[in-house]
XYZ file of C-alpha atoms in Angstrom:
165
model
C 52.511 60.147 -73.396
C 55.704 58.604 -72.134
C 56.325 55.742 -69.846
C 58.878 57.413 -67.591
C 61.602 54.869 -65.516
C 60.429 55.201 -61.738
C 63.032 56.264 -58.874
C 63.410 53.140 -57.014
C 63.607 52.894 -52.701
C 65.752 53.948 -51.217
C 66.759 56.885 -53.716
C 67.290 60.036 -51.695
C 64.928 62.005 -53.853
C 62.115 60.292 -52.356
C 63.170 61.789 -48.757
C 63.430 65.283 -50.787
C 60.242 67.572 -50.318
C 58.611 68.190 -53.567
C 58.040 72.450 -54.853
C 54.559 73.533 -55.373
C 53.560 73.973 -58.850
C 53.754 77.530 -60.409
C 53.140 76.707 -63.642
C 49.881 75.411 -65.280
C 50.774 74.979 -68.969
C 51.337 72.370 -71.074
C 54.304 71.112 -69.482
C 52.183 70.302 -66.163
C 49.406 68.555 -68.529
C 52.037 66.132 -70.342
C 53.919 65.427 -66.904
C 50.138 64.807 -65.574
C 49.987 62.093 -68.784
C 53.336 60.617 -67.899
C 52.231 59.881 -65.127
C 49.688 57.832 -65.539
C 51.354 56.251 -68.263
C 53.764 55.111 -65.768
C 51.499 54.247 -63.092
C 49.509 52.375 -65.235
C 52.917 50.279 -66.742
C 53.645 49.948 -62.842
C 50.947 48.882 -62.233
C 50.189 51.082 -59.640
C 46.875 52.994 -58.586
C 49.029 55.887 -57.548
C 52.151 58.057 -58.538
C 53.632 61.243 -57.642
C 56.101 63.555 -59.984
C 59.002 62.380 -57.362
C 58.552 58.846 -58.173
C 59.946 59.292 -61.704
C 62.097 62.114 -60.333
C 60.396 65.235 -60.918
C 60.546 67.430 -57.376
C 57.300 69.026 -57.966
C 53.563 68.226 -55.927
C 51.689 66.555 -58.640
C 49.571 62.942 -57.520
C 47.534 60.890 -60.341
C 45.171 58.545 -58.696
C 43.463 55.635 -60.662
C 41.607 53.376 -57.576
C 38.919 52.326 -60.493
C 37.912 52.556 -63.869
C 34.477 53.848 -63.362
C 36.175 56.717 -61.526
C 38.759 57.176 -63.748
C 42.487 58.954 -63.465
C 42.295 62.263 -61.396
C 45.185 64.554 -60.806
C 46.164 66.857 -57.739
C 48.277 69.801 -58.261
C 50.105 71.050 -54.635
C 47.428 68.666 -52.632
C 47.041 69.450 -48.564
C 45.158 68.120 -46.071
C 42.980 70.374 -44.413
C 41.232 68.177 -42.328
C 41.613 64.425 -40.549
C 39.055 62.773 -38.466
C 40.414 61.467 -35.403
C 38.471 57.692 -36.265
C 42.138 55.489 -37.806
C 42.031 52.594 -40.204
C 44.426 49.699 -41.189
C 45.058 49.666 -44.941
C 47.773 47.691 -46.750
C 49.965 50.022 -48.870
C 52.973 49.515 -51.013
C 55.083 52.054 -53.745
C 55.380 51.788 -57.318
C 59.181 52.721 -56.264
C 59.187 49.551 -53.612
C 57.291 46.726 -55.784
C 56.496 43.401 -54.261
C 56.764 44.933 -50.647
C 53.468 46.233 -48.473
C 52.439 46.061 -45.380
C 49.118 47.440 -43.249
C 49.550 51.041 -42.359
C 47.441 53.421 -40.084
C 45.858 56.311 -41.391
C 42.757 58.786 -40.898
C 39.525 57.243 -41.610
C 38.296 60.484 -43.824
C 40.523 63.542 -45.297
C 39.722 66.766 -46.923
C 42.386 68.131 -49.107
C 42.327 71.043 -50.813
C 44.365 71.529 -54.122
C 44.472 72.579 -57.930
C 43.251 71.301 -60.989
C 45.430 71.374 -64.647
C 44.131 74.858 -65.154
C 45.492 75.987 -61.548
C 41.723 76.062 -60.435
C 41.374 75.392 -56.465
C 39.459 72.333 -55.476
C 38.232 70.803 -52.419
C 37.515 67.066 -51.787
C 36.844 64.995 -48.873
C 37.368 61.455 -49.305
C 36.821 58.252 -47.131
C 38.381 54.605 -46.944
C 40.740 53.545 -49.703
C 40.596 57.146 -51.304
C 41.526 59.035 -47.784
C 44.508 56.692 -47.507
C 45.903 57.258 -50.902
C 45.308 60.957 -50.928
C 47.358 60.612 -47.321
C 49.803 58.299 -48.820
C 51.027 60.564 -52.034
C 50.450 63.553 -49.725
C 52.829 62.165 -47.675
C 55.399 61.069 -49.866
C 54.815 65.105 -51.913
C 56.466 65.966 -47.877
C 58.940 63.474 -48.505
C 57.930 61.108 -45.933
C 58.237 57.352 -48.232
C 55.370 55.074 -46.366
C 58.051 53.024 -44.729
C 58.627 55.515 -42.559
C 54.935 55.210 -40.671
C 56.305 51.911 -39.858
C 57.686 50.068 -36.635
C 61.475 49.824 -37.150
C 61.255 46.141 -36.674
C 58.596 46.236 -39.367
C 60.354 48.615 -41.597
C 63.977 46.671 -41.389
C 61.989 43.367 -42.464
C 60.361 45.360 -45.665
C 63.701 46.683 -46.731
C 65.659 43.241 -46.303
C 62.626 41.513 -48.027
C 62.833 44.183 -51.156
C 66.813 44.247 -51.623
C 66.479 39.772 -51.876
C 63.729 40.645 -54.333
C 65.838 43.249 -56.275
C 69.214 40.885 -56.386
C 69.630 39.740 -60.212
């Protein structure tokens, strides 16, 4: 397992849709590992291959420990309930910057395990808003962008004083 340097905001390959995974070998299984290597370094509670530069539509959540790490080969949503919640959110590629963001209440996604095996799961609360916020940023839509642009210009002028040497 490698710690893997993360694509910081506002690198274009964050705005770049990621490809669906084809192939469910051992390459997938040690980019899954990276992955939470470098989420974990972070520290982060989620990642997705574009965040360290890889264009493909792999997430690894880690909300707790009793839970553990799960990863979500070419994740959809296949369902939203029309209830919304406020939930702060923030990027392992944006650190030090978040801000409350609106999402579905509950989600079902449908994706693939390691061994390409289809899954469903239907999550609620924190777990529906990360699954919405990696799914998101799989489509190449960086959580900024569910912002006001008042909101978002304040973010981005807050993260490039932060970043200055």
């Amino acid at each position: 397992m490698t710690i893997r340097p993360i694509v910081r905001y506002p690198d274009r390959r964050l705005a770049l849709p990621a490809r669906p995974v084809s192939a469910f070998d051992e390459s997938l299984r040690d980019l899954a590992n990276d992955l939470l290597e470098t989420m974990r370094a972070a520290p982060g509670i989620g990642i997705t291959a574009p965040h360290i530069g890889v264009p493909l539509r792999v997430v690894v959540l880690e909300l707790d420990a009793k839970d553990g790490a799960r990863t979500y080969v070419n994740p959809e949503i296949t369902w939203a309930s029309p209830k919304m919640i406020l939930h702060r959110e923030g990027s392992v590629s944006m650190p030090g910057v978040n801000d409350e963001v609106q999402r579905h209440a509950r989600v079902r996604i449908s994706y693939q395990d390691l061994d390409g095996n289809m899954q469903h799961e239907e999550s609620d609360g924190g777990r529906a808003v990360c699954h919405q916020h990696e799914i998101d940023q799989l489509d190449g839509m960086f959580w900024l962008q569910r912002l006001s642009r008042l909101k978002r210009e304040r973010l981005v002028k807050k993260f490039e004083k932060m970043s200055r040497p």
